[in-house]
Amino acid sequence: MADEQHITEVSGTGVPIPGDDIDTDQILPARFMKEVTFDNMADYLFYDARRDDDGERNEHPLNRFEGASIAVVNSNFGCGSSREHAPQAMMRWGVDGVVGESYAEIFRDNCKSIGIPAVTTDHETVTELQAWIEDNPDGDVEIDVEGETVSYGGRTIDVDITDAMQEALVEGIWDTTTLMYSNMSKVETTAASLPYVENA
Amino acid sequence: MSDGTLYDKVWEKHKVTELPNGQDQLFVGLHLVHEVTSPQAFGMLEERDLDVAFPDRTFATTDHVVPTEADKRQRPFPDREAEEMLSALERNTADSGITFFGFDSGKQGITHVVAPELGLSQPGMTVACGDSHTATHGAFGSIGIGIGTSQIRDVLATGCIAADKQKVRRINVEGTLGEGVYAKDVILKIIQDLGVDGGVGHVYEYGGSAIDALDMEGRLAVCNMSIEGGARAGYINPDETTYEYLRGREYVPEGEAFEERKAYWESIASDAGAEYDDVVTIDADGIDPLVTWGINPGQVIEIGDAVPSPADFDARTDREAAERALKHMDIEPGQSMLGYDVDVAFLGTCTNGRVSDFEAAARVLEGNTIDGDVRALAVPGSETVRAECERRGIDETFINAGFQWRRAGCSMCLAMNDDALEGDEVCASSSNRNFVGRQGSKDGRTVLMNPAMVAAAAIEGAVTDAREYLDDDPTGSAGGVGDGEVAD
Ligand code: SF4
């Protein structure tokens, strides 16, 4: 069961996705959201950015770093629409964890909902890591969710993770449906106390 | 920490318990569902053999993928994927006992237009929807929260979301808006001043004389774009304008029950002595209409101003963003946006797809025709809006001017149907996002502006100060503008 999965560390090779304010329309263009499941979303990840004008794959990092598990991004990543299709596409492409300067809140929440740690650190540290991955495409990057560090190439850097995300992932309680479903009697009480909720 | 604000009160009233992960379990009083983000959530529910917990508090409509051309709305849609999405929603809502406003109901439209006009969105509620513009409903003094698909599953299964309480920033917008300056300009001004990530970690409470003076439709436009300012939610305290708007609407109680409900609404408004985490003041006196020059909503200027140079920005990220924007938009620093060529005019969306928006644009269009090279779409935010515009004859003004008068949907806001930009077309748009690729073409260029400005751009085939068209208004219909209540 998903709700028993403790995520204390994730690791693998990295993929740098440089750029600030990368919005979800770029991560997963809206025209590919017309499917009733997330199954094929990996095919559409950064669809436009990964192709040149005649539709051929270009030099986009996602094309060059196939098989990577750790995405390294810059600031305000995932801004714009609330579509969970964006992190779902990243996960299905192979991303198990994200290191970045900052994230849009809905994007980070969506990552938490599907068990992807999204940690933050400063601009310099992120760009150094991105450069290191460019030089070491086969090098291992490890996010220690519990210890709040990222290790690569013999280095260990401190990173930040929100308390809610850390707690949820480490304790294996990121499946909020299961978590909240156990409180249904309290939910009924709250609903009944609201003047606008009838027959609760 | 904030204290005594509407946000604090509504949060407290809806908090079920604290979760082991430190978040609060928050009851969702109104859950709005549409076809794009919900099928996967219903699927997850089925996998776990769970039922919808509060079908009576859940309402659905269809907006993102639906065709807006009348003759393409026959079922099944020729677009197989769109048909599949809509059928899935119809099936899921019917199976779960959720009210669905489909084409036949005459009430179909964009969730954030439909729920307010039916009186579903009310003060003191928590509203959730799998759509980032759920903040719109904050116009009533509710807390509107945009959520992802796994959270939709949470709400369907438990009636709740797991949420972190945010800080509250009070934004006092002071001053009087000039003729031809609208709520859209107010929120663009706020985003210009505070930035696209200025609201991260905060909800925005909008107030002050310029906000107080807005009608409900204007307030909806302001709250709608809270997310473009980085705030997860934005709201306005309810007042007489709010209560009068709600009176008589379909889902609002009548008579004594209305008065009882109103007592609750009044009780949740921020206290006079409420404490905020932050207070800022925005001067709205004498602002001009704003237009975006770049590829995020914060890259925006008042219409008379020059496009800035990357060097004008302090932050490295802003400088780099400006460089990308100038390149994409193919403009130079120092240039004016006035005269910037426009190929497409798009009027509609959950920001500006309400009756008063079409009225404001119609006032500009009256007696004019659009530029022969411009493709112009008027897409009502809901079928209710469309019917009301047609009752008032506003549709005639659009059609006579050369606009296509469409049926309700999101349309070219995100181009999930046939309405899309082609190549590097420039669109004068009343929508809320000018991100690269947003309107369906990766080279397409979006210039965000208020509805009157969209109309003027359509006439001129270029970005224009719409106020030029207001001076010699032959119809004298000025009384309609800004007074956007749906009549009845
Ligand atoms: S009109 Fe645009 S912003 Fe509003 S709900 Fe539809 S797609 Fe989203």
XYZ file of C-alpha atoms and ligand atoms in Angstrom:
696
model
C 0.000 0.000 0.000
C 1.168 3.427 -0.939
C 0.578 4.746 2.559
C 3.271 2.523 4.056
C 6.028 3.741 1.813
C 8.697 5.567 3.772
C 10.849 7.811 1.630
C 14.024 8.614 3.520
C 16.420 9.006 0.639
C 16.314 9.019 -3.146
C 19.270 8.790 -5.480
C 20.415 8.278 -9.027
C 21.989 10.253 -11.804
C 20.953 13.876 -12.211
C 19.376 16.034 -14.856
C 19.775 19.809 -14.745
C 16.712 21.732 -15.939
C 18.021 25.293 -15.878
C 15.825 28.393 -15.918
C 13.739 30.448 -13.505
C 9.943 30.623 -13.506
C 9.514 27.412 -15.481
C 5.740 27.145 -15.486
C 3.585 24.048 -15.717
C 2.520 25.037 -19.241
C 6.127 24.382 -20.270
C 6.530 21.257 -18.152
C 3.353 19.715 -19.524
C 1.636 21.710 -22.298
C -2.134 21.835 -21.834
C -2.902 20.156 -25.124
C -1.534 16.892 -23.730
C -3.846 16.923 -20.753
C -6.751 15.543 -22.737
C -6.340 12.048 -21.376
C -8.286 10.551 -18.527
C -5.254 8.841 -16.968
C -1.692 9.949 -16.247
C -0.243 6.853 -17.932
C 1.268 8.504 -21.004
C 2.361 11.757 -19.397
C 6.099 10.980 -19.562
C 5.929 11.247 -23.354
C 4.713 14.819 -23.101
C 7.156 16.107 -20.491
C 8.622 19.420 -21.712
C 7.245 18.421 -25.090
C 7.844 21.728 -26.872
C 11.126 22.570 -25.193
C 12.550 19.144 -26.127
C 11.923 19.572 -29.825
C 13.212 21.912 -32.492
C 11.024 23.491 -35.137
C 10.712 20.376 -37.302
C 9.724 18.242 -34.341
C 13.124 16.556 -33.971
C 14.548 15.987 -30.497
C 16.975 18.792 -29.645
C 19.719 19.203 -27.067
C 17.321 19.733 -24.151
C 18.763 18.152 -20.989
C 15.870 15.703 -20.765
C 17.012 14.312 -24.092
C 20.627 14.167 -23.011
C 20.137 12.743 -19.525
C 17.680 9.909 -20.144
C 17.458 7.627 -17.144
C 18.175 10.327 -14.587
C 16.389 10.302 -11.221
C 17.197 13.656 -9.635
C 16.096 16.871 -11.352
C 17.955 20.055 -10.465
C 15.998 23.223 -11.125
C 16.219 26.922 -10.390
C 13.745 29.355 -8.847
C 9.940 29.417 -8.847
C 9.827 26.076 -10.607
C 6.348 24.774 -11.433
C 4.528 28.090 -11.265
C 1.251 28.635 -13.074
C -1.477 26.084 -13.304
C -2.240 23.549 -10.583
C -2.042 20.586 -12.911
C -0.646 17.542 -11.166
C 0.091 16.344 -14.676
C 3.397 18.223 -14.369
C 4.963 16.309 -11.434
C 3.188 13.143 -12.582
C 4.926 13.458 -15.952
C 8.271 14.029 -14.223
C 7.737 11.017 -11.972
C 6.729 8.801 -14.850
C 9.750 9.989 -16.839
C 11.890 8.780 -13.933
C 12.323 11.692 -11.541
C 12.345 10.533 -7.902
C 13.451 13.785 -6.299
C 13.997 17.453 -7.092
C 16.642 19.911 -5.906
C 15.887 23.555 -6.639
C 16.111 27.170 -5.525
C 12.357 27.490 -4.951
C 9.049 26.060 -6.084
C 5.546 27.303 -6.628
C 3.470 26.098 -3.715
C 0.916 24.071 -5.605
C 3.712 22.298 -7.423
C 5.445 21.415 -4.163
C 2.162 20.188 -2.674
C 1.588 18.051 -5.720
C 5.087 16.580 -5.354
C 4.352 15.717 -1.754
C 1.063 14.089 -2.741
C 2.858 11.682 -5.027
C 5.912 11.102 -2.853
C 8.556 13.170 -4.607
C 10.860 15.062 -2.243
C 11.447 18.639 -3.442
C 14.295 20.238 -1.513
C 15.721 23.745 -1.758
C 19.059 25.442 -1.513
C 20.603 28.703 -2.709
C 21.287 29.804 -6.277
C 25.035 29.167 -6.191
C 24.740 25.698 -4.767
C 22.126 24.784 -7.338
C 24.141 26.078 -10.286
C 27.254 24.287 -9.020
C 25.312 21.052 -8.841
C 23.881 21.634 -12.305
C 27.369 22.199 -13.688
C 28.683 19.106 -11.914
C 25.945 16.975 -13.473
C 26.790 18.357 -16.907
C 30.371 17.164 -16.312
C 29.356 13.939 -14.597
C 26.267 12.618 -16.346
C 26.831 9.194 -14.791
C 27.532 10.545 -11.316
C 25.250 9.709 -8.438
C 23.234 12.406 -6.638
C 21.582 11.469 -3.382
C 18.898 13.378 -1.512
C 18.773 12.458 2.158
C 15.257 13.494 3.116
C 15.743 12.777 6.783
C 19.152 14.395 7.142
C 18.315 17.332 4.831
C 21.409 16.954 2.703
C 22.306 16.318 -0.900
C 25.479 14.340 -1.658
C 27.331 14.145 -4.942
C 30.910 13.682 -6.070
C 32.195 13.291 -2.504
C 30.503 16.488 -1.370
C 27.587 16.872 0.994
C 25.528 20.037 1.050
C 22.791 21.118 3.422
C 19.374 21.632 1.897
C 15.950 22.626 3.191
C 12.726 20.719 3.058
C 9.412 21.846 4.524
C 8.502 20.151 7.798
C 5.240 18.846 6.359
C 6.959 17.259 3.393
C 9.770 15.756 5.447
C 7.396 14.355 8.042
C 5.049 12.999 5.404
C 7.742 11.279 3.353
C 9.887 9.953 6.176
C 6.942 8.667 8.212
C 5.330 7.251 5.091
C 2.191 9.316 5.602
C 2.204 11.250 2.360
C -0.945 9.541 1.251
C -3.232 12.117 2.767
C -6.421 10.336 1.761
C -5.657 7.434 4.084
C -4.471 9.825 6.755
C -7.605 11.962 6.665
C -10.033 9.118 6.116
C -9.298 7.887 9.615
C -10.789 11.125 10.991
C -14.151 10.908 9.266
C -16.222 11.186 12.428
C -14.472 14.445 13.275
C -15.098 15.618 9.730
C -18.826 15.030 10.178
C -18.748 17.093 13.359
C -16.959 19.979 11.672
C -19.331 19.887 8.710
C -22.376 19.857 10.979
C -21.092 22.926 12.821
C -21.049 25.029 9.652
C -24.200 27.071 9.087
C -24.100 26.544 5.340
C -23.816 22.766 5.310
C -27.211 21.122 5.285
C -27.982 17.460 6.057
C -24.380 16.782 7.086
C 1.146 35.702 13.039
C -2.171 36.947 11.782
C -5.081 37.104 14.195
C -8.711 38.039 13.806
C -8.644 38.111 10.017
C -11.287 36.447 7.887
C -8.652 33.899 6.936
C -7.996 33.003 10.579
C -11.695 32.704 11.329
C -12.617 30.635 8.297
C -9.608 28.395 8.858
C -10.543 27.819 12.500
C -14.140 26.998 11.609
C -13.105 24.468 8.967
C -10.179 22.870 10.772
C -10.999 19.263 11.571
C -7.800 18.326 13.317
C -4.049 18.558 13.073
C -2.457 15.771 11.080
C 0.646 13.828 12.174
C 2.621 15.573 9.418
C 1.939 18.912 11.046
C -0.576 20.073 8.460
C -4.170 20.882 9.249
C -7.027 18.780 7.966
C -9.398 21.364 6.568
C -13.017 20.739 5.645
C -13.903 21.897 2.159
C -17.334 23.498 2.066
C -17.634 23.697 -1.691
C -15.842 21.411 -4.096
C -15.949 22.375 -7.769
C -15.091 19.768 -10.345
C -14.303 19.962 -14.060
C -13.380 17.448 -16.713
C -9.613 17.859 -16.975
C -8.238 17.331 -13.488
C -10.905 15.029 -12.053
C -11.019 11.756 -14.059
C -7.726 10.529 -12.617
C -8.993 11.343 -9.106
C -12.243 9.468 -9.612
C -10.117 6.596 -10.926
C -8.004 6.597 -7.747
C -11.190 6.544 -5.673
C -12.443 3.545 -7.561
C -9.122 1.746 -7.094
C -9.559 2.112 -3.362
C -13.234 1.343 -3.394
C -14.149 4.655 -1.767
C -17.295 6.745 -2.268
C -17.635 10.485 -2.620
C -18.069 11.688 0.959
C -20.038 14.887 0.368
C -21.786 14.756 -3.003
C -24.151 17.536 -1.863
C -21.202 19.893 -1.432
C -19.719 18.984 -4.815
C -20.709 20.594 -8.120
C -19.371 19.958 -11.580
C -19.379 21.614 -14.961
C -17.297 21.369 -18.090
C -15.131 24.164 -19.401
C -11.560 23.392 -20.443
C -11.943 21.105 -23.448
C -15.403 21.954 -24.757
C -15.779 23.392 -28.247
C -17.115 26.955 -28.250
C -18.509 26.905 -31.779
C -22.220 26.170 -31.535
C -22.283 23.610 -34.329
C -19.379 21.657 -32.845
C -21.139 21.060 -29.558
C -23.184 18.135 -30.826
C -22.326 14.915 -29.031
C -20.284 12.927 -29.522
C -17.654 15.607 -30.195
C -15.543 15.041 -33.289
C -12.529 15.451 -30.965
C -12.369 11.929 -29.526
C -10.257 12.853 -26.510
C -12.500 15.746 -25.520
C -15.512 13.485 -25.868
C -13.885 10.905 -23.646
C -13.138 13.479 -20.963
C -16.653 14.860 -20.919
C -18.222 11.392 -20.950
C -16.016 10.373 -18.034
C -17.182 13.407 -16.055
C -20.829 12.717 -16.853
C -20.401 9.123 -15.762
C -18.478 9.959 -12.600
C -20.866 12.654 -11.441
C -23.960 10.561 -12.186
C -22.504 7.562 -10.335
C -21.655 9.673 -7.292
C -24.781 11.804 -7.115
C -22.925 15.038 -7.888
C -24.842 17.869 -9.540
C -23.450 18.435 -13.020
C -24.133 21.566 -15.028
C -23.887 20.233 -18.568
C -24.893 21.766 -21.872
C -28.567 20.895 -21.375
C -28.771 22.709 -18.052
C -28.167 26.090 -19.694
C -25.745 26.787 -16.821
C -22.567 25.243 -18.197
C -19.476 27.378 -18.160
C -16.150 28.048 -16.485
C -16.330 26.784 -12.883
C -15.170 30.137 -11.525
C -17.907 31.951 -13.412
C -20.683 29.439 -12.785
C -20.322 28.965 -9.023
C -20.469 32.697 -8.200
C -23.408 33.469 -10.466
C -25.460 30.573 -9.069
C -24.778 31.726 -5.517
C -22.783 28.596 -4.716
C -19.751 30.588 -3.612
C -20.543 32.379 -0.405
C -18.717 34.220 2.367
C -17.092 32.132 5.065
C -16.668 28.999 2.959
C -13.649 27.034 1.998
C -13.753 26.388 -1.730
C -11.496 23.902 -3.502
C -11.177 23.074 -7.169
C -8.582 21.309 -9.250
C -7.689 24.578 -10.840
C -5.283 27.272 -9.760
C -7.808 30.082 -10.249
C -9.968 28.888 -7.380
C -8.850 32.031 -5.555
C -11.544 33.762 -7.625
C -14.203 32.780 -5.097
C -12.367 34.800 -2.466
C -14.250 37.786 -3.885
C -17.090 36.724 -1.588
C -14.901 36.449 1.482
C -14.303 32.745 1.120
C -10.994 30.913 1.034
C -10.544 29.476 -2.453
C -7.746 26.951 -2.809
C -6.459 25.497 -6.065
C -5.479 21.847 -5.728
C -3.866 19.040 -7.697
C -5.408 15.737 -8.668
C -4.291 13.743 -5.607
C -5.839 16.433 -3.449
C -9.035 16.183 -5.497
C -9.019 12.531 -4.528
C -8.632 13.668 -0.897
C -11.613 15.997 -1.148
C -13.790 13.485 -2.941
C -12.997 10.769 -0.411
C -12.938 12.779 2.800
C -14.363 16.236 2.086
C -11.024 17.626 3.265
C -7.607 18.791 2.204
C -4.351 18.683 4.119
C -3.108 22.255 4.159
C -0.546 24.548 5.704
C -1.802 27.798 7.073
C -0.305 30.761 5.249
C 0.609 34.246 6.351
C -1.867 37.008 5.623
C -0.844 40.130 3.746
C -3.323 42.979 3.729
C -3.199 44.954 0.503
C -4.812 48.332 0.764
C -5.632 49.632 -2.677
C -6.421 53.291 -2.226
C -7.741 55.814 -4.673
C -10.321 56.188 -7.390
C -10.120 54.482 -10.731
C -10.405 56.753 -13.708
C -12.805 56.310 -16.613
C -11.800 53.260 -18.665
C -9.711 51.738 -15.883
C -10.968 48.465 -14.483
C -10.485 45.810 -11.826
C -8.139 43.979 -14.183
C -5.852 46.982 -14.136
C -5.927 47.006 -10.345
C -4.722 43.431 -10.054
C -2.115 43.899 -12.796
C -0.874 46.941 -10.886
C -0.657 44.886 -7.690
C 1.327 42.184 -9.492
C 3.570 44.816 -11.075
C 4.339 46.229 -7.635
C 4.653 43.004 -5.637
C 5.907 40.647 -8.321
C 4.808 37.242 -9.562
C 6.271 35.523 -6.531
C 5.549 38.290 -4.042
C 2.657 36.327 -2.637
C 4.475 33.056 -2.016
C 3.670 31.856 1.494
C 0.828 34.333 1.819
C -2.815 34.793 1.165
C -3.816 38.252 0.069
C -6.576 40.193 1.754
C -7.567 43.003 -0.618
C -9.173 46.118 0.806
C -9.094 49.876 0.695
C -11.234 52.426 -1.077
C -10.564 51.213 -4.623
C -11.548 47.641 -3.713
C -14.601 48.731 -1.716
C -15.844 50.607 -4.766
C -15.676 47.571 -7.045
C -18.789 45.584 -7.865
C -18.723 41.797 -7.405
C -17.610 41.099 -10.945
C -14.646 43.419 -10.520
C -13.787 41.795 -7.203
C -13.881 38.382 -8.868
C -11.380 39.613 -11.465
C -9.035 40.868 -8.748
C -9.145 37.700 -6.637
C -8.865 35.557 -9.772
C -5.318 36.678 -10.418
C -4.048 36.228 -6.853
C -2.238 33.128 -8.079
C -0.454 35.182 -10.752
C 0.917 37.196 -7.853
C 2.156 34.015 -6.208
C -0.532 33.941 -3.497
C -2.322 30.655 -3.090
C -5.541 32.475 -2.175
C -6.879 36.013 -2.136
C -10.049 37.407 -0.659
C -12.123 40.484 0.015
C -14.166 40.898 3.162
C -17.892 40.616 2.504
C -19.939 43.797 2.654
C -23.312 45.104 1.438
C -22.146 44.766 -2.176
C -21.559 41.061 -1.524
C -24.855 40.464 0.261
C -26.900 42.289 -2.362
C -25.230 40.335 -5.129
C -26.070 37.059 -3.405
C -29.680 37.861 -2.600
C -32.048 35.957 -4.868
C -29.468 33.678 -6.477
C -30.332 30.048 -7.019
C -28.298 28.475 -4.213
C -28.751 31.271 -1.694
C -31.418 30.824 0.971
C -34.326 33.249 1.032
C -36.257 35.192 3.637
C -35.393 34.505 7.225
C -32.839 31.894 6.268
C -31.043 34.574 4.246
C -30.820 36.819 7.298
C -29.467 33.948 9.393
C -26.901 33.131 6.777
C -25.986 36.785 6.518
C -25.296 36.909 10.239
C -22.679 34.195 9.690
C -21.218 36.060 6.731
C -20.880 39.220 8.777
C -19.300 37.348 11.654
C -16.395 36.017 9.618
C -15.195 39.345 8.193
C -11.837 40.522 9.495
C -12.069 42.391 12.790
C -11.308 46.099 12.799
C -8.268 45.372 14.960
C -7.162 42.264 13.089
C -3.435 41.618 12.978
C -1.709 40.928 9.682
C 1.697 39.472 8.953
C 2.255 42.254 6.492
C 0.433 45.334 5.216
C 1.125 47.100 1.945
C -0.568 49.999 0.238
C -1.010 50.329 -3.486
C -1.854 53.690 -4.980
C -4.569 53.194 -7.576
C -5.282 56.867 -8.012
C -4.839 57.865 -11.606
C -3.387 54.579 -12.840
C -3.679 53.968 -16.555
C -4.794 50.688 -18.104
C -1.992 48.131 -17.957
C -0.710 45.727 -20.600
C 1.883 42.988 -20.342
C 4.989 43.288 -22.490
C 6.527 39.955 -21.539
C 5.874 36.317 -20.760
C 4.748 36.432 -17.167
C 1.974 38.577 -15.697
C 4.447 40.647 -13.687
C 6.071 41.905 -16.884
C 3.487 44.601 -17.188
C 3.387 48.365 -17.700
C 0.868 51.160 -17.700
C -0.086 51.786 -21.286
C 1.846 55.047 -21.683
C 5.090 53.665 -20.246
C 8.085 52.307 -22.094
C 9.026 48.632 -22.137
C 11.759 48.331 -19.516
C 15.319 47.226 -20.091
C 16.717 44.159 -18.305
C 19.155 46.515 -16.619
C 16.236 48.210 -14.866
C 15.728 45.182 -12.638
C 17.701 44.614 -9.447
C 17.326 40.866 -9.176
C 19.354 38.635 -11.462
C 16.341 36.391 -12.034
C 14.230 39.377 -13.111
C 16.925 40.564 -15.522
C 17.191 37.153 -17.130
C 13.427 36.820 -17.298
C 13.236 40.217 -19.010
C 15.798 39.136 -21.596
C 13.832 36.002 -22.424
C 10.636 38.048 -22.603
C 12.018 40.677 -24.972
C 13.267 37.966 -27.273
C 10.007 36.028 -27.272
C 7.854 39.117 -27.751
C 10.273 40.549 -30.315
C 10.367 44.009 -28.798
C 13.057 46.415 -27.668
C 13.477 48.170 -24.346
C 12.209 51.738 -24.522
C 9.569 50.849 -27.062
C 5.931 51.583 -26.312
C 3.373 48.805 -26.377
C 1.034 51.235 -28.146
C 0.930 50.193 -31.779
C 2.225 46.650 -31.109
C 0.653 44.579 -33.908
C -2.217 42.315 -32.904
C -3.501 39.328 -34.923
C -6.062 37.895 -32.560
C -8.409 39.428 -29.998
C -9.715 37.136 -27.291
C -12.369 38.191 -24.814
C -13.519 35.802 -22.131
C -12.118 33.528 -19.333
C -12.646 33.266 -15.601
C -10.892 36.622 -15.212
C -12.940 38.691 -17.636
C -15.748 36.595 -19.080
C -18.665 38.135 -17.190
C -21.488 40.385 -18.338
C -19.818 43.622 -17.245
C -16.703 42.645 -19.190
C -18.678 42.220 -22.388
C -20.472 45.474 -21.654
C -17.210 47.339 -21.257
C -15.912 45.928 -24.531
C -19.209 46.525 -26.329
C -19.047 50.156 -25.371
C -15.788 50.437 -27.300
C -17.013 48.348 -30.221
C -20.340 50.143 -30.675
C -20.428 51.599 -34.180
C -16.945 50.288 -35.066
C -15.650 47.352 -37.029
C -12.589 45.339 -36.262
C -9.453 45.405 -38.378
C -9.810 43.108 -41.391
C -6.718 41.089 -40.450
C -7.796 40.405 -36.893
C -9.452 37.183 -35.785
C -11.674 38.124 -32.848
C -13.379 35.764 -30.416
C -15.927 36.693 -27.763
C -16.392 33.704 -25.480
C -18.848 34.151 -22.599
C -17.645 32.688 -19.315
C -20.874 30.766 -18.931
C -24.083 30.041 -20.789
C -25.825 32.209 -18.191
C -23.553 35.103 -19.152
C -24.194 34.409 -22.820
C -27.966 34.408 -22.335
C -27.845 37.656 -20.379
C -25.639 39.353 -22.993
C -28.019 38.191 -25.711
C -31.007 39.424 -23.739
C -29.390 42.836 -23.611
C -28.406 42.729 -27.265
C -24.707 42.942 -26.467
C -24.001 39.999 -28.771
C -25.245 42.107 -31.714
C -22.627 44.733 -31.017
C -19.920 42.093 -31.125
C -21.226 40.399 -34.244
C -21.725 43.696 -36.076
C -18.177 44.710 -35.224
C -16.829 41.475 -36.703
C -16.305 39.356 -33.588
C -17.235 35.692 -33.497
C -19.815 35.236 -30.755
C -19.181 31.865 -29.159
C -20.588 29.483 -26.560
C -19.145 29.219 -23.055
C -15.787 27.668 -22.193
C -12.143 28.344 -21.394
C -11.349 28.492 -25.092
C -8.156 30.239 -26.072
C -7.131 30.853 -22.479
C -5.261 27.570 -22.662
C -6.288 26.206 -26.053
C -7.381 22.718 -25.080
C -10.090 22.934 -27.737
C -9.857 24.186 -31.314
C -9.350 27.799 -30.277
C -5.622 28.350 -30.466
C -2.983 30.772 -31.674
C -1.009 29.782 -34.725
C 2.682 30.387 -35.275
C 3.871 33.605 -33.670
C 0.492 35.327 -33.705
C -0.020 38.094 -31.170
C -3.144 37.899 -29.064
C -4.725 40.799 -27.209
C -6.248 38.767 -24.414
C -8.473 39.358 -21.413
C -7.130 36.146 -19.822
C -4.721 35.833 -16.923
C -1.601 34.088 -18.219
C 0.873 35.115 -20.873
C 3.208 32.160 -20.443
C 5.016 30.867 -23.506
C 2.818 28.313 -25.250
C -0.192 29.040 -23.071
C -2.530 29.881 -25.938
C -1.680 26.804 -27.966
C 1.357 27.824 -30.014
C 4.860 27.751 -28.582
C 5.751 30.878 -30.539
C 2.432 32.613 -29.869
C 2.567 35.921 -28.043
C 0.014 37.027 -25.476
C -0.621 40.582 -24.341
C -2.832 40.647 -21.248
C -5.196 43.590 -20.839
C -8.684 44.581 -19.729
C -11.738 43.805 -21.904
C -12.162 47.341 -23.266
C -8.525 47.298 -24.351
C -9.084 43.979 -26.129
C -11.943 45.561 -28.076
C -9.829 48.577 -29.017
C -6.949 46.323 -30.092
C -9.338 44.396 -32.325
C -10.484 47.594 -34.024
C -6.996 48.954 -34.578
C -5.170 45.681 -35.176
C -2.703 46.968 -32.629
C -2.424 47.660 -28.917
C -4.408 50.837 -28.322
C -5.512 52.952 -25.371
C -9.206 52.074 -25.299
C -10.041 55.315 -23.565
C -9.769 57.023 -26.948
C -12.960 55.219 -27.836
C -14.804 56.296 -24.732
C -14.590 60.060 -25.239
C -16.881 60.142 -28.232
C -19.191 57.350 -27.197
C -22.213 57.928 -29.417
C -24.542 55.616 -27.550
C -24.163 57.204 -24.167
C -24.286 53.746 -22.675
C -21.715 54.651 -20.054
C -24.142 53.807 -17.285
C -23.665 50.118 -17.998
C -19.971 50.066 -17.370
C -18.718 49.007 -14.026
C -22.211 48.175 -12.897
C -21.857 44.530 -13.567
C -24.588 42.811 -11.607
C -26.354 40.151 -13.545
C -29.869 41.520 -13.644
C -32.693 39.617 -12.023
S -10.557 30.387 -18.182
Fe -8.388 29.934 -18.251
S -7.623 30.323 -16.228
Fe -9.845 30.203 -16.095
S -10.281 28.098 -15.533
Fe -10.339 28.219 -17.762
S -8.275 27.723 -18.417
Fe -8.170 28.168 -16.250
